[in-house]
Every structure is written in C-alpha cells, then in structure tokens.
PDB file of C-alpha atoms in Angstrom:
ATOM      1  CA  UNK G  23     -41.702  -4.642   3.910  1.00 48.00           C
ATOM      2  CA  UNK G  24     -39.878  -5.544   7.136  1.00 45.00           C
ATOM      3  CA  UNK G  25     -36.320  -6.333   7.060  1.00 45.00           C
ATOM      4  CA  UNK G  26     -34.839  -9.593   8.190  1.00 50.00           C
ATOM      5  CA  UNK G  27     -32.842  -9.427  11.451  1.00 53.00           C
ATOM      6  CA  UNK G  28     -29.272  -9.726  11.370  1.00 55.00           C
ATOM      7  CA  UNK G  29     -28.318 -13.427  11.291  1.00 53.00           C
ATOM      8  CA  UNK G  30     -25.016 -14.704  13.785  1.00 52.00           C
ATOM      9  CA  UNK G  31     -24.823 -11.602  15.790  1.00 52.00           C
ATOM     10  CA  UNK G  32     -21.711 -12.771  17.768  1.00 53.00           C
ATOM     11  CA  UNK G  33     -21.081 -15.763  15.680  1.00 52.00           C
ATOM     12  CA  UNK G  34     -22.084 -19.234  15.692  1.00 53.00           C
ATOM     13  CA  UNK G  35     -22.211 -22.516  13.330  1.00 57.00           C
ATOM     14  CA  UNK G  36     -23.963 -20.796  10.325  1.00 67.00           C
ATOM     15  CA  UNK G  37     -21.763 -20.613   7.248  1.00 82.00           C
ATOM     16  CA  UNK G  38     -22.894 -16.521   7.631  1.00 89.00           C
ATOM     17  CA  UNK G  39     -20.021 -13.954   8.850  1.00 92.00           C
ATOM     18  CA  UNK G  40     -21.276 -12.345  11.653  1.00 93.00           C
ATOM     19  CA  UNK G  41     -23.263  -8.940  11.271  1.00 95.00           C
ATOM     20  CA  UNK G  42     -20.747  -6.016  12.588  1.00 95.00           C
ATOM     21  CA  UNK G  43     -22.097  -4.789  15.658  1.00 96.00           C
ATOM     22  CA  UNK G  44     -22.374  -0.833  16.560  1.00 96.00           C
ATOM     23  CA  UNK G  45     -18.836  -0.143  17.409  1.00 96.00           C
ATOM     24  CA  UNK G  46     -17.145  -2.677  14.343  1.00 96.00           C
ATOM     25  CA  UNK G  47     -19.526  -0.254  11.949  1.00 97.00           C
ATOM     26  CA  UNK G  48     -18.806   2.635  13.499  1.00 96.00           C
ATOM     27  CA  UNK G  49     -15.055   1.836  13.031  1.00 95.00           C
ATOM     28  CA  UNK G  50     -15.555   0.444   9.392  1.00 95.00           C
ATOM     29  CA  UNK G  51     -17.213   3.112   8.429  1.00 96.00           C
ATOM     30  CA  UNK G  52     -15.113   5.628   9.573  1.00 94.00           C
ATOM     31  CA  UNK G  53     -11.807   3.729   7.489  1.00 93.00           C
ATOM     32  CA  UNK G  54     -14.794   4.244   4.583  1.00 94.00           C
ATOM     33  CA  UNK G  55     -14.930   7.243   4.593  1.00 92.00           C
ATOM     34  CA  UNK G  56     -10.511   8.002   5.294  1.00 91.00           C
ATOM     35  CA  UNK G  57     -10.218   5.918   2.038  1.00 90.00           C
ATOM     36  CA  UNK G  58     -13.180   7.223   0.220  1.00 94.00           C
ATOM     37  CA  UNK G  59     -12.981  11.323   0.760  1.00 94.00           C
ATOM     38  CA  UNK G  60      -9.464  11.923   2.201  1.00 95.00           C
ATOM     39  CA  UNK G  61      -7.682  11.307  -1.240  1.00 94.00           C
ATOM     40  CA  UNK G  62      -9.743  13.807  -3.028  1.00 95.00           C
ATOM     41  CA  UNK G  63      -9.437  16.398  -0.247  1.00 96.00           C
ATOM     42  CA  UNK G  64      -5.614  15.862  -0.416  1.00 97.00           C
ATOM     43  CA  UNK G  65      -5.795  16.453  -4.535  1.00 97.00           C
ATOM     44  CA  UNK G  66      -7.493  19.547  -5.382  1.00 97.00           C
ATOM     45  CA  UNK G  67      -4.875  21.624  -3.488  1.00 98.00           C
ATOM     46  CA  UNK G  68      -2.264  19.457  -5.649  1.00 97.00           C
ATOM     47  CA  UNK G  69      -4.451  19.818  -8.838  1.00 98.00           C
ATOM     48  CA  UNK G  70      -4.862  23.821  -8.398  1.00 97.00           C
ATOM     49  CA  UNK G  71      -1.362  24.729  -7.501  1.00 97.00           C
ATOM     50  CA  UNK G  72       1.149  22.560  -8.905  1.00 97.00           C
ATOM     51  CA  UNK G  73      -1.171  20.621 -11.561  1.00 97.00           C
ATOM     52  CA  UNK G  74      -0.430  17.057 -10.079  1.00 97.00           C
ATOM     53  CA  UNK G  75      -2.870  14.267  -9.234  1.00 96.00           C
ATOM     54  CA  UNK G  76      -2.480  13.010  -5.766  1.00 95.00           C
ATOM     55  CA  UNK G  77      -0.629   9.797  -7.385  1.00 94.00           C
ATOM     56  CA  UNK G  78       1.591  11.560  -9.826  1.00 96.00           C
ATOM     57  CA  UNK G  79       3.136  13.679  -6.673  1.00 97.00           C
ATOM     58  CA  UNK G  80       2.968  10.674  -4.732  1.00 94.00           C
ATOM     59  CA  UNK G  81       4.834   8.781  -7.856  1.00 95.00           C
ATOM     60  CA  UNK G  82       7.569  11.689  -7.835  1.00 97.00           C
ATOM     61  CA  UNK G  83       7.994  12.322  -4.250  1.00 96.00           C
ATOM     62  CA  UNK G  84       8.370   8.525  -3.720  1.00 95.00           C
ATOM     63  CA  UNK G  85      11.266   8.698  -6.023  1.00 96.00           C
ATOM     64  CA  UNK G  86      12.708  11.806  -5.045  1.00 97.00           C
ATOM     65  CA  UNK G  87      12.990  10.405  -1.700  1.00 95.00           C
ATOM     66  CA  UNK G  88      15.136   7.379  -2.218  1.00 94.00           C
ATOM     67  CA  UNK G  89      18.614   6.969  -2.417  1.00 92.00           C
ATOM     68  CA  UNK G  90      19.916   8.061  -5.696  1.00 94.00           C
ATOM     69  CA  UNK G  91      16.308   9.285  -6.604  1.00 97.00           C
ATOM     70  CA  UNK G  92      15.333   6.106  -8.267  1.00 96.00           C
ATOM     71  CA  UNK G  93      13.216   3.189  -7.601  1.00 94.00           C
ATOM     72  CA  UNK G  94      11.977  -0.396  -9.062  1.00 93.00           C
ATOM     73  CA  UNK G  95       8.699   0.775 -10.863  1.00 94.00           C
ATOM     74  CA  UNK G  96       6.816  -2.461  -9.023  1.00 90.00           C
ATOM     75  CA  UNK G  97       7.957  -0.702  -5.593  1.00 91.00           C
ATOM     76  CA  UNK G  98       7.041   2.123  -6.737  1.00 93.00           C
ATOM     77  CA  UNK G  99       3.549   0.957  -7.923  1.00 91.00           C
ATOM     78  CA  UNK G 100       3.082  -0.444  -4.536  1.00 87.00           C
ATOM     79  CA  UNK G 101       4.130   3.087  -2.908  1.00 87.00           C
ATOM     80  CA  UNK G 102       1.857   4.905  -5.462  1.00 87.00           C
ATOM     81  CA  UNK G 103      -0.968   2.456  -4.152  1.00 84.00           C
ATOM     82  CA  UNK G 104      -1.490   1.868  -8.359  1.00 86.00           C
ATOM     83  CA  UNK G 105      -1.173  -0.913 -10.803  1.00 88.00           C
ATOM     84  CA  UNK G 106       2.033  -1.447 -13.063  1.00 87.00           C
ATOM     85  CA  UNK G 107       0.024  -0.443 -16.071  1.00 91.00           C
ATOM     86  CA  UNK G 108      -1.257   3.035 -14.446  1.00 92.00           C
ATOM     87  CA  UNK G 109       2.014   3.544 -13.093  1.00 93.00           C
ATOM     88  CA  UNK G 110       3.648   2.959 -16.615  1.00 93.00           C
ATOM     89  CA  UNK G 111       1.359   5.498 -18.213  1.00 95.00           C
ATOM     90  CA  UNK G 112       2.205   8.298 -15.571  1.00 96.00           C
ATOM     91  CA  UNK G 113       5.710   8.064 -15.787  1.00 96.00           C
ATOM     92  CA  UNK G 114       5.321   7.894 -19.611  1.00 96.00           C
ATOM     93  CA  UNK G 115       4.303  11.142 -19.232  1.00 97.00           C
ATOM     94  CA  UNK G 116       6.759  12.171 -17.035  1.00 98.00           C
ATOM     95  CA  UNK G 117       9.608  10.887 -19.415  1.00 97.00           C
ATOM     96  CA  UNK G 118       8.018  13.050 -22.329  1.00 98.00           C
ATOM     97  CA  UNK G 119       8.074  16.142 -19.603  1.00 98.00           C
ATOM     98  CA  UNK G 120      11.872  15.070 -18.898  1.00 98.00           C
ATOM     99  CA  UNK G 121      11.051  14.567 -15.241  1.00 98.00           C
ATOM    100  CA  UNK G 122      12.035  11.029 -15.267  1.00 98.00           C
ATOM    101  CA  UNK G 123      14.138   8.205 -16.853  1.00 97.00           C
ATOM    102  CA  UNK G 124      13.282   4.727 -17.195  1.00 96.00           C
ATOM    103  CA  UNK G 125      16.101   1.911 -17.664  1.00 95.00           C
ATOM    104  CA  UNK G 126      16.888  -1.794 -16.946  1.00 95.00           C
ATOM    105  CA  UNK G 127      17.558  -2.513 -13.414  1.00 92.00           C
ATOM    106  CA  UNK G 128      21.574  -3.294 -13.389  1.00 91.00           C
ATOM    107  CA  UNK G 129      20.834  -6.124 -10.757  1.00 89.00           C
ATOM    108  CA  UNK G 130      18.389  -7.739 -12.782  1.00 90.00           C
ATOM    109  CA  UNK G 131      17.181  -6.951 -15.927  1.00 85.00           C
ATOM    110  CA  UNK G 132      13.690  -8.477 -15.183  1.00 90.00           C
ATOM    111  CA  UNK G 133      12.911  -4.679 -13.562  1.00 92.00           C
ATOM    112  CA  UNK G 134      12.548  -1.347 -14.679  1.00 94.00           C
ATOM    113  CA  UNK G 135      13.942   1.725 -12.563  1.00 96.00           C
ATOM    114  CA  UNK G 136      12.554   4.655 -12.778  1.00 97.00           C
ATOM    115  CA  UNK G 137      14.992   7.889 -12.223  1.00 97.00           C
ATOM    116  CA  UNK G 138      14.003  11.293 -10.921  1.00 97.00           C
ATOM    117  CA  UNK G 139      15.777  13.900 -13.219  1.00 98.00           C
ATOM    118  CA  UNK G 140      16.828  16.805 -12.027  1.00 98.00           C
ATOM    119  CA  UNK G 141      13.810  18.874 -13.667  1.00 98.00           C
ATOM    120  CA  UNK G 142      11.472  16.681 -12.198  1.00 98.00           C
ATOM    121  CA  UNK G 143      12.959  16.680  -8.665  1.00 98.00           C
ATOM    122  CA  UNK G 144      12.030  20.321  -8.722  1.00 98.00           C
ATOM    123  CA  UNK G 145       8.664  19.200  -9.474  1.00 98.00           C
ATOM    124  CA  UNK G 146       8.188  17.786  -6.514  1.00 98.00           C
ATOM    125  CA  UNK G 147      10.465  20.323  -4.389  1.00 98.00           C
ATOM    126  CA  UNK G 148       7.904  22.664  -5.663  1.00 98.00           C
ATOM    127  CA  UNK G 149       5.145  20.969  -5.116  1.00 98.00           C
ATOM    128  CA  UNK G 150       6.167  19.678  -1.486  1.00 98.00           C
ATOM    129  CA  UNK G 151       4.602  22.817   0.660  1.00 98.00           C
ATOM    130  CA  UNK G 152       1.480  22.474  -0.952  1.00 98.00           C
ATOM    131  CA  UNK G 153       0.705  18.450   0.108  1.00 98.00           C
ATOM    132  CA  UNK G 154       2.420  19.095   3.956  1.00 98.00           C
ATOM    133  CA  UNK G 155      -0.227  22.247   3.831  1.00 98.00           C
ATOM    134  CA  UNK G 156      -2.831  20.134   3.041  1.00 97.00           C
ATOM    135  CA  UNK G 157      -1.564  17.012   4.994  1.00 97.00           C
ATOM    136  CA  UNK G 158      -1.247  18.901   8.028  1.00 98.00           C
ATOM    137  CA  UNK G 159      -4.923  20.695   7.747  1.00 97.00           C
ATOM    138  CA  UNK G 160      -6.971  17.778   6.688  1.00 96.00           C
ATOM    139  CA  UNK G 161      -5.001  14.830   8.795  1.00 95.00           C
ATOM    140  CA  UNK G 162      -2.631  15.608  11.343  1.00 97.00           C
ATOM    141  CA  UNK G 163      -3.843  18.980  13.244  1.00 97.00           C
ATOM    142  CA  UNK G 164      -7.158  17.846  14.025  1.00 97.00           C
ATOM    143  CA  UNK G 165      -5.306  15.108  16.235  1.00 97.00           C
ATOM    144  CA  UNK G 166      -3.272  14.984  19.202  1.00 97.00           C
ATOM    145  CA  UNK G 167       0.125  13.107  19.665  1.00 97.00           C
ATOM    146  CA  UNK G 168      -1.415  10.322  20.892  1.00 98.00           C
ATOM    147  CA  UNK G 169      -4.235  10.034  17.997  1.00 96.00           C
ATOM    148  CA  UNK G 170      -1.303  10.011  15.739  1.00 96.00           C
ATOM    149  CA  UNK G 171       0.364   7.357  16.949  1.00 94.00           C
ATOM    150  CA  UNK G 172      -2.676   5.055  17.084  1.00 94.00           C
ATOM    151  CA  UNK G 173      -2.950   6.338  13.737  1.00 91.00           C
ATOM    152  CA  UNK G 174       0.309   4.494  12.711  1.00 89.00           C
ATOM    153  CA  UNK G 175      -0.235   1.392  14.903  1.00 90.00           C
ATOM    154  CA  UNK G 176      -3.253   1.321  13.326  1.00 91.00           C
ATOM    155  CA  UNK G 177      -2.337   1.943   9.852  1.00 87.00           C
ATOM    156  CA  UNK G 178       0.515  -0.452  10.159  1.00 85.00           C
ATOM    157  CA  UNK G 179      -1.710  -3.432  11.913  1.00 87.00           C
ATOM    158  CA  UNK G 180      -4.014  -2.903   8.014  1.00 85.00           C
ATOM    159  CA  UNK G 181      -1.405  -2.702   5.690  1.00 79.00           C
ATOM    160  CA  UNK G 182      -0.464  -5.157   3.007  1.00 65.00           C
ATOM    161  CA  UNK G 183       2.071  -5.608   0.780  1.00 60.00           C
ATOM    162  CA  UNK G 184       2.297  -7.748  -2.237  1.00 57.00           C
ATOM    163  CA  UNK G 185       4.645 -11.048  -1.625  1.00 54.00           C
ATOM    164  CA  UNK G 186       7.089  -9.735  -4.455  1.00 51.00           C
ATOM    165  CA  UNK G 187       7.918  -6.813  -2.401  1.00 51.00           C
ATOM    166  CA  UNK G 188       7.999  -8.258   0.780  1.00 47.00           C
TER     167      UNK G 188
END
C-alpha cells in the first residue's frame, strides 16, 4: 500500500498545514526528543542519591531560591512545569516531612505561599551537587558558549507562560 504524498509542501490555499520539510523535522524532532528523554536522564541521578523526582527538587530549589524562600504555589506550579493539583500533592508531602509551610498570601488571600523551612532548604542544599552534576554532563558540556546561548534565545523565543503569571 503506497502512501499518499505530502499535501501543501510550502503552503498554499488548502485548509491543510503544510507538511514540515527536512530541516523543520529535523529541528522538531530534535525538541522531541530534549522534552521526551532529557527529564528522565536528569532524574535517576536525583532519584538514586537524594530520593527526589526531578519536579520535587525542582519544586524545592524553586523556592529555596527566592527571596525569603517562599513563593505563590501558582508561580511555583508554573516553575515546576506541573498543575496546581500535582503541585498541591507534592508539597503535601513536603509539609508532613516539615520541609515546607503553606499559608495565605498576606497580599491577597486568594493565594497560597508556600515556605521553604529550614529542614527542607537543606534538602535541596544537599541535593544541589547532584542536579549541576548531572546538568552539566547531560546539557551543558557537550556544547560550546555559543550553543548555549542559542540555547537560551532559543528556549526563550518557545516559552509560554500562563496570562495569570504574566
């Protein structure tokens, strides 16, 4: 059974997106395979040594690294790259370990904050070494200076944010 050609190679007046070409697949493909494969690779070292999912460190060190050590759980959630209700259910286990505190938002009530407590800020100290290790092995010493910083155009040219956090 043959395959239909590609329809609206290069555009045109059909309703039809155009087919990606050789380089646009190349390229999407690639971004596949970042989001697809990277986040695992970037866990297991997190998993085996300090017993943290990639989000729950990401949760904590987001935190640790703000002023005060605590954050609006929707920013957060959108830092985390989770939903509310994921993000709700790791810090709920964070507040039964005593690394964090959740209260009202002071500005306005309609938020939570979520605090970093001092245990769980040496959570994350302590698992710190073990994401840069990994960080800098799997993402940033294959590439040169320059790669990086087509890295963050590019990164920055993709990213979205939700309008409540903008």
């Amino acid at each position: 059974m043959s395959s239909p050609s590609p329809p609206n190679i290069g555009g045109g007046a059909s309703d039809e997106p155009p087919w990606l070409t050789a380089a646009e697949k190349e390229a999407w493909t690639g971004l596949v395979s970042l989001v697809l494969l990277l986040p695992g690779r970037l866990e297991s070292p997190l998993q085996r040594e300090a017993g943290l999912t990639l989000f729950e460190y990401l949760t904590l060190s987001h935190i640790s690294e703000t002023p005060g050590r605590s954050l609006r759980m929707s920013e957060l959630a959108y830092l985390a790259n989770g939903s509310l209700s994921r993000l709700s259910n790791v810090v709920k286990r964070f507040e039964q370990r005593g690394w964090v505190e959740r209260s009202p938002d002071p500005d306005d009530g309609r938020f939570t904050i979520a605090a970093l407590t001092d245990a769980g800020y040496e959570v994350v100290v302590a698992a710190a070494p073990t994401h840069v290790r990994a960080v800098r092995q799997l993402v940033l010493d294959p590439l040169t200076a320059a790669d990086q910083r087509a890295l963050a155009r590019i990164a920055a040219k993709l990213r979205t944010r939700p309008v409540d956090l903008a």
